[in-house]
PDB file of C-alpha atoms in Angstrom:
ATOM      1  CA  UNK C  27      -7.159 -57.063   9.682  1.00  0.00           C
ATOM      2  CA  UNK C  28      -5.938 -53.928  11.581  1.00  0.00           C
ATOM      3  CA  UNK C  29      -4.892 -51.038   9.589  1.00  0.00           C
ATOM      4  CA  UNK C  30      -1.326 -50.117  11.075  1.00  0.00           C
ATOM      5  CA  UNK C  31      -0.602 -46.521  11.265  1.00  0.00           C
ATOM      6  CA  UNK C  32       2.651 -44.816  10.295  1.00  0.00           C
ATOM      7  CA  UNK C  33       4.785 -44.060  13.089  1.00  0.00           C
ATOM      8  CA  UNK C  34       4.648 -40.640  14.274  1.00  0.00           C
ATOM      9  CA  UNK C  35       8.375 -39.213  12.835  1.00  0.00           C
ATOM     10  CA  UNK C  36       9.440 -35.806  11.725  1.00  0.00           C
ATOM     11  CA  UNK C  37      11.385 -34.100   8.991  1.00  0.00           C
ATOM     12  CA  UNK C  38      14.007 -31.732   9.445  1.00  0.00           C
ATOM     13  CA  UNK C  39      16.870 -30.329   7.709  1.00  0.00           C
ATOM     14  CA  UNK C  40      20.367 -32.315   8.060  1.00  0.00           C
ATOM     15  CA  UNK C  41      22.630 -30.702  10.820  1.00  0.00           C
ATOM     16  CA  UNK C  42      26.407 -31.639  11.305  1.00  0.00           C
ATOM     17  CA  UNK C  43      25.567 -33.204  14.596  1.00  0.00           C
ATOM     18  CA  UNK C  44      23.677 -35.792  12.318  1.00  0.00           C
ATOM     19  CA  UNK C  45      26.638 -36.904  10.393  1.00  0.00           C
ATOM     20  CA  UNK C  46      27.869 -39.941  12.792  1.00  0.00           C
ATOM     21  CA  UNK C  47      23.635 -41.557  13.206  1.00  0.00           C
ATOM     22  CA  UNK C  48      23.214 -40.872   8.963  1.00  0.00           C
ATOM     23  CA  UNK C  49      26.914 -42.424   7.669  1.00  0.00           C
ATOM     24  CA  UNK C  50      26.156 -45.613  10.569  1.00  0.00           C
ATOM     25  CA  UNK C  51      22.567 -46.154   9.123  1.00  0.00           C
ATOM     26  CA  UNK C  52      23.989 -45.748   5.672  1.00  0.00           C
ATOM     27  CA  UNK C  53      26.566 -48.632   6.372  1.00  0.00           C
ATOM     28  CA  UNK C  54      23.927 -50.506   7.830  1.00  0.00           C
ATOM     29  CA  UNK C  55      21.344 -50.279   4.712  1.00  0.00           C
ATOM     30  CA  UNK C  56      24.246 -50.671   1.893  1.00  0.00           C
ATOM     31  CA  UNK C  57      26.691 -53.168   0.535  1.00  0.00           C
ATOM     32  CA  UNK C  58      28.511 -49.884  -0.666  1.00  0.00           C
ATOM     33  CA  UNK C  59      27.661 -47.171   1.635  1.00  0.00           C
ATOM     34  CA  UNK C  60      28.565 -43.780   1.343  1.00  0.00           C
ATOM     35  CA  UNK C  61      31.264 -42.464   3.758  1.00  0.00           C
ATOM     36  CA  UNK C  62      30.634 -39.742   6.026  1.00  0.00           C
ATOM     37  CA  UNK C  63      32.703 -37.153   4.057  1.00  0.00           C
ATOM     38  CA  UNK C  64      30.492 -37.566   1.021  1.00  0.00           C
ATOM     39  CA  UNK C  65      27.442 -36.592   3.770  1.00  0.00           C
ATOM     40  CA  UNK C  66      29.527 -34.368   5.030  1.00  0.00           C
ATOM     41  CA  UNK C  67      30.834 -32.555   1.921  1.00  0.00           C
ATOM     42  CA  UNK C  68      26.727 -32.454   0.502  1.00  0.00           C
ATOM     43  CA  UNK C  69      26.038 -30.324   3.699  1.00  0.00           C
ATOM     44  CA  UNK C  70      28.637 -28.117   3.539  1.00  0.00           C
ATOM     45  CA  UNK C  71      27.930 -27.819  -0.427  1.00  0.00           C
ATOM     46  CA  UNK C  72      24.586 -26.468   0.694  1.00  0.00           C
ATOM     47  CA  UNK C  73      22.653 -29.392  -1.203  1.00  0.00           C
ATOM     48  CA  UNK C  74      19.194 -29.938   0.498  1.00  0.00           C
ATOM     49  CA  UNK C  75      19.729 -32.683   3.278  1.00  0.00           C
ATOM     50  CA  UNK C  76      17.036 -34.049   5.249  1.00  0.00           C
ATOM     51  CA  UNK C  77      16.570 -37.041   8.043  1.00  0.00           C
ATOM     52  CA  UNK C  78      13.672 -38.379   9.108  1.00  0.00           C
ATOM     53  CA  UNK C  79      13.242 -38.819  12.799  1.00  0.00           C
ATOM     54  CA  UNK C  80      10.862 -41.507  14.451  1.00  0.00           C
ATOM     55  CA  UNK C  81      10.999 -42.230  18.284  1.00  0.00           C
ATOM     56  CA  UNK C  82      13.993 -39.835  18.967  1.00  0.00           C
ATOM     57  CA  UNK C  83      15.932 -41.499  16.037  1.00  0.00           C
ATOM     58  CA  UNK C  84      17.422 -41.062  12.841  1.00  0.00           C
ATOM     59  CA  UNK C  85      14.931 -43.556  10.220  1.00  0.00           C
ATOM     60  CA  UNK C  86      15.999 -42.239   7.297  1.00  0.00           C
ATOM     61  CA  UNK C  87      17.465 -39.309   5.233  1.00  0.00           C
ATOM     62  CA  UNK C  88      17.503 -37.523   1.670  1.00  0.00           C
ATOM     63  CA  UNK C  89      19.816 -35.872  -0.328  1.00  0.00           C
ATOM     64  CA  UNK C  90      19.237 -33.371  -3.224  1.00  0.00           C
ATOM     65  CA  UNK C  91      20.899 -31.827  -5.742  1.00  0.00           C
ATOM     66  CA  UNK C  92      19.216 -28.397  -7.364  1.00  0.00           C
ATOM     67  CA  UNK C  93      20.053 -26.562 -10.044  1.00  0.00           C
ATOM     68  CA  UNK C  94      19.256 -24.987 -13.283  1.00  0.00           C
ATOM     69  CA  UNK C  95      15.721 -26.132 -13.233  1.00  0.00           C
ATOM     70  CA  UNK C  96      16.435 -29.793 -12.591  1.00  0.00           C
ATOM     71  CA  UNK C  97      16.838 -31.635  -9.325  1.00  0.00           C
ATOM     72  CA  UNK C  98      18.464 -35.113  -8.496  1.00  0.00           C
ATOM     73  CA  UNK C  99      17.741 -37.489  -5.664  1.00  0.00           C
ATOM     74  CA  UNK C 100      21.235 -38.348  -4.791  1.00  0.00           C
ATOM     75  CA  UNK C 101      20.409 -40.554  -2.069  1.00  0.00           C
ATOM     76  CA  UNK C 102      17.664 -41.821  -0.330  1.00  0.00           C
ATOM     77  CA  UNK C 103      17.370 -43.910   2.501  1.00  0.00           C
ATOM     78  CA  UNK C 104      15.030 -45.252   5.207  1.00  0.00           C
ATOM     79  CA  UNK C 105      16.360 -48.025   7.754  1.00  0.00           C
ATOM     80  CA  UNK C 106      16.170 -51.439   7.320  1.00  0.00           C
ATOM     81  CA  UNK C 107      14.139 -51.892  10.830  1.00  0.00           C
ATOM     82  CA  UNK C 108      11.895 -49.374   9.736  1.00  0.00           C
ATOM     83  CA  UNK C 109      10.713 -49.533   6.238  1.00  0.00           C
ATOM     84  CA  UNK C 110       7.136 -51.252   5.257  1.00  0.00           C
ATOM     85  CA  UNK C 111       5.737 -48.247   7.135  1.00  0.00           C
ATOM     86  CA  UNK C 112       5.307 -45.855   4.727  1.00  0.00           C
ATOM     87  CA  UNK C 113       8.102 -43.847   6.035  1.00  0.00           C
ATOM     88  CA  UNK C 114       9.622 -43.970   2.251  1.00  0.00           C
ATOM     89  CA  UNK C 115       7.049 -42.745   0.751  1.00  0.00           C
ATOM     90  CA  UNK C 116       6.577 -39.356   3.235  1.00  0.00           C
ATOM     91  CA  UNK C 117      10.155 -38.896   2.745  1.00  0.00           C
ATOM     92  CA  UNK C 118      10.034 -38.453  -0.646  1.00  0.00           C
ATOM     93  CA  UNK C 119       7.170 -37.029  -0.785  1.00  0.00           C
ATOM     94  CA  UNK C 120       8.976 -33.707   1.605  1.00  0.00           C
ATOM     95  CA  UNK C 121      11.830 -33.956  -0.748  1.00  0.00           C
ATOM     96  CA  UNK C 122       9.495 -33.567  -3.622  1.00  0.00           C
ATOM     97  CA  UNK C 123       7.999 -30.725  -2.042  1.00  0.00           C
ATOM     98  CA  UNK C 124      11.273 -28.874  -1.754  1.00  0.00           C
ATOM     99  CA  UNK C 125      11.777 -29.821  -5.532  1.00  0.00           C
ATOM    100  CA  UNK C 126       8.654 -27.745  -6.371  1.00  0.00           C
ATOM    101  CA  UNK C 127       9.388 -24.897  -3.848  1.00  0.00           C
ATOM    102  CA  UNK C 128      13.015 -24.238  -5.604  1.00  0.00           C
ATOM    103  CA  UNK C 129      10.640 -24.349  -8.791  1.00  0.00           C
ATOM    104  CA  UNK C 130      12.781 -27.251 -10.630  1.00  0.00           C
ATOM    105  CA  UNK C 131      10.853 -28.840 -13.619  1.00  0.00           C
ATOM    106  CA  UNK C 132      11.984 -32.296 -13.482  1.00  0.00           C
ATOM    107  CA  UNK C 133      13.464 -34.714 -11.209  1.00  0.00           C
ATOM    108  CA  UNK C 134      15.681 -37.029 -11.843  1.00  0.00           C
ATOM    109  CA  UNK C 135      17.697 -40.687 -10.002  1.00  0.00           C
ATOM    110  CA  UNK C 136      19.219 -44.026 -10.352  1.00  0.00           C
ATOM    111  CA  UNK C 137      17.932 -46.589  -8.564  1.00  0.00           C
ATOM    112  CA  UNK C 138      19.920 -50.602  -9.012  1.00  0.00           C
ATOM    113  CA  UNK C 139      17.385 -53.011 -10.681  1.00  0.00           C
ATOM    114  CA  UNK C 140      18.120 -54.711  -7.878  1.00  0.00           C
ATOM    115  CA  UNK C 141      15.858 -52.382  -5.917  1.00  0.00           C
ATOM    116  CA  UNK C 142      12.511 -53.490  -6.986  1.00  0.00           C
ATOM    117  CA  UNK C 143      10.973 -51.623  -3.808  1.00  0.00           C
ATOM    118  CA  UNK C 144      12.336 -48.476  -4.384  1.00  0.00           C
ATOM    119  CA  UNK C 145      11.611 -48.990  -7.806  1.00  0.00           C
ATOM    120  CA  UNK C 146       8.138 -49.664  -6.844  1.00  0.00           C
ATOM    121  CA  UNK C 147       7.995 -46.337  -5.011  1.00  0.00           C
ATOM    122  CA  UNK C 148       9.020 -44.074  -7.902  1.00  0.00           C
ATOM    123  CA  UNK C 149       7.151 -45.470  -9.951  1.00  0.00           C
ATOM    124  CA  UNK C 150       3.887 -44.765  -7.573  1.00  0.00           C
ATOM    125  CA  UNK C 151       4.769 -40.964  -7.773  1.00  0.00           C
ATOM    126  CA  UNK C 152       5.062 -41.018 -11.545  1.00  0.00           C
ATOM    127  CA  UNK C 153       9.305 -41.427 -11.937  1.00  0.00           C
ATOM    128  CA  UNK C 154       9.224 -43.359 -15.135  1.00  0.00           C
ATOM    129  CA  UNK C 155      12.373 -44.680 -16.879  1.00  0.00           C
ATOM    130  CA  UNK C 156      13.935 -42.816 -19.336  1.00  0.00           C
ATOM    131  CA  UNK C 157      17.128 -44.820 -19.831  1.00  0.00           C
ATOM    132  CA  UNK C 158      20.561 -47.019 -18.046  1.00  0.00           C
ATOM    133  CA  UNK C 159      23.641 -46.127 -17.181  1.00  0.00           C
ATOM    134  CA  UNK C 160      25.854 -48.711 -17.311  1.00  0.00           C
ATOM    135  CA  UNK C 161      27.770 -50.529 -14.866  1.00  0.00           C
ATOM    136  CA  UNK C 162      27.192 -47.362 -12.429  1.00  0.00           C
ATOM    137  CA  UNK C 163      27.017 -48.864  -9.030  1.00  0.00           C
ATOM    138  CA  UNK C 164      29.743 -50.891  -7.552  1.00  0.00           C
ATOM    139  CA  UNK C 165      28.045 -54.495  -7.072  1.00  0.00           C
ATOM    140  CA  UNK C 166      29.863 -57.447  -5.353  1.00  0.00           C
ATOM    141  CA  UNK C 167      30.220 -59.463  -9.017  1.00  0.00           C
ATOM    142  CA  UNK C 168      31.997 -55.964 -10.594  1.00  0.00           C
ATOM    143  CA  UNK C 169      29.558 -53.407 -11.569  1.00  0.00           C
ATOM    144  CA  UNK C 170      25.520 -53.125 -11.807  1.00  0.00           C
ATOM    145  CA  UNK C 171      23.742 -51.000 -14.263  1.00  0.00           C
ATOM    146  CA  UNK C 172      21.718 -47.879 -12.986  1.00  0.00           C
ATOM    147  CA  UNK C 173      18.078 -47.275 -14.124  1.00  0.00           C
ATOM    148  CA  UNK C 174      17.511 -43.427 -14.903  1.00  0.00           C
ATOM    149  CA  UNK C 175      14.512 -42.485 -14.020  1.00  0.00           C
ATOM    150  CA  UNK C 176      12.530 -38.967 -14.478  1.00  0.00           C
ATOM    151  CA  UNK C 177       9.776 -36.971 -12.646  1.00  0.00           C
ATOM    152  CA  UNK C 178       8.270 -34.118 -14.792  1.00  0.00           C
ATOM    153  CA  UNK C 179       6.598 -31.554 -12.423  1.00  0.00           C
ATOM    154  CA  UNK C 180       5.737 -28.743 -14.639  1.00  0.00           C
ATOM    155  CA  UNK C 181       7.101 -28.679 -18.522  1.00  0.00           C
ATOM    156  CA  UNK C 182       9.495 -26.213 -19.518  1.00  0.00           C
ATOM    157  CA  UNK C 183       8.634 -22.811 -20.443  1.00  0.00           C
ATOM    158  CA  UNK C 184      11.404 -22.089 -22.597  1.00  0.00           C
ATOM    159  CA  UNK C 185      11.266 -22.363 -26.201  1.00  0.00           C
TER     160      UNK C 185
END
């Protein structure tokens, strides 16, 4: 069997001329997508917002949220046509590195139980779960719980 290398894709911060290719993929990956003003109000709250380019398109993006020594993966996202190619896993492994550079201690998401990939991926960077939130995401059949789930990258200092 042929070992199948990633794609060849870059990383780059969000910019404005993004918006239109990040909401469409959005709507395209989500039952409940995000609207472009929610994309559009993360960049212009300075959160860190990256896409992930492959073959002169927008695969994927990443949204953080950083503060007080904690950081939260508000969104992640890697298109439907192009995921099985490890393209998740760089992703959040550049978002994890701008965790560290802004020198946040832990990391935290939600991710649906219905999400056993992404699930899959968390846990294979050492997110474990740490608790629900109920009925957080809108679901078709009313409301789905959220799993919580936590990255510690360097324990807190402070007594």
């Amino acid at each position: 069997m042929a070992v199948v290398s990633p794609p060849t894709s870059e990383i780059r911060a969000l910019q404005p001329q993004d918006l239109d290719a990040v909401a469409a993929l959005e709507a395209e990956s989500y039952e409940f997508p995000w609207s472009r003003g929610i994309f559009s109000d993360c960049l212009r709250a300075g959160h860190p917002c990256w896409v992930l380019w492959v073959g002169g398109q927008i695969a994927g993006y990443g949204i953080l949220s950083i503060a007080a020594g904690e950081a939260h993966v508000l969104n992640l996202c890697i298109g439907r046509q192009w995921q099985g190619r490890g393209l998740g896993r760089r992703l959040l492994m550049r978002l994890l590195d701008v965790i560290r550079w802004s020198r946040a201690e832990r990391v935290f998401l939600e991710v649906r139980p219905s999400n056993p990939v992404a699930q899959s991926l968390y846990r294979s960077v050492g997110f474990t779960e740490i608790g629900r939130r109920p009925r957080y995401y809108p679901a078709r059949e009313g409301r789905e719980d959220a799993i919580v789930m936590e990255l510690v990258l360097r324990e807190s200092t402070s007594s």
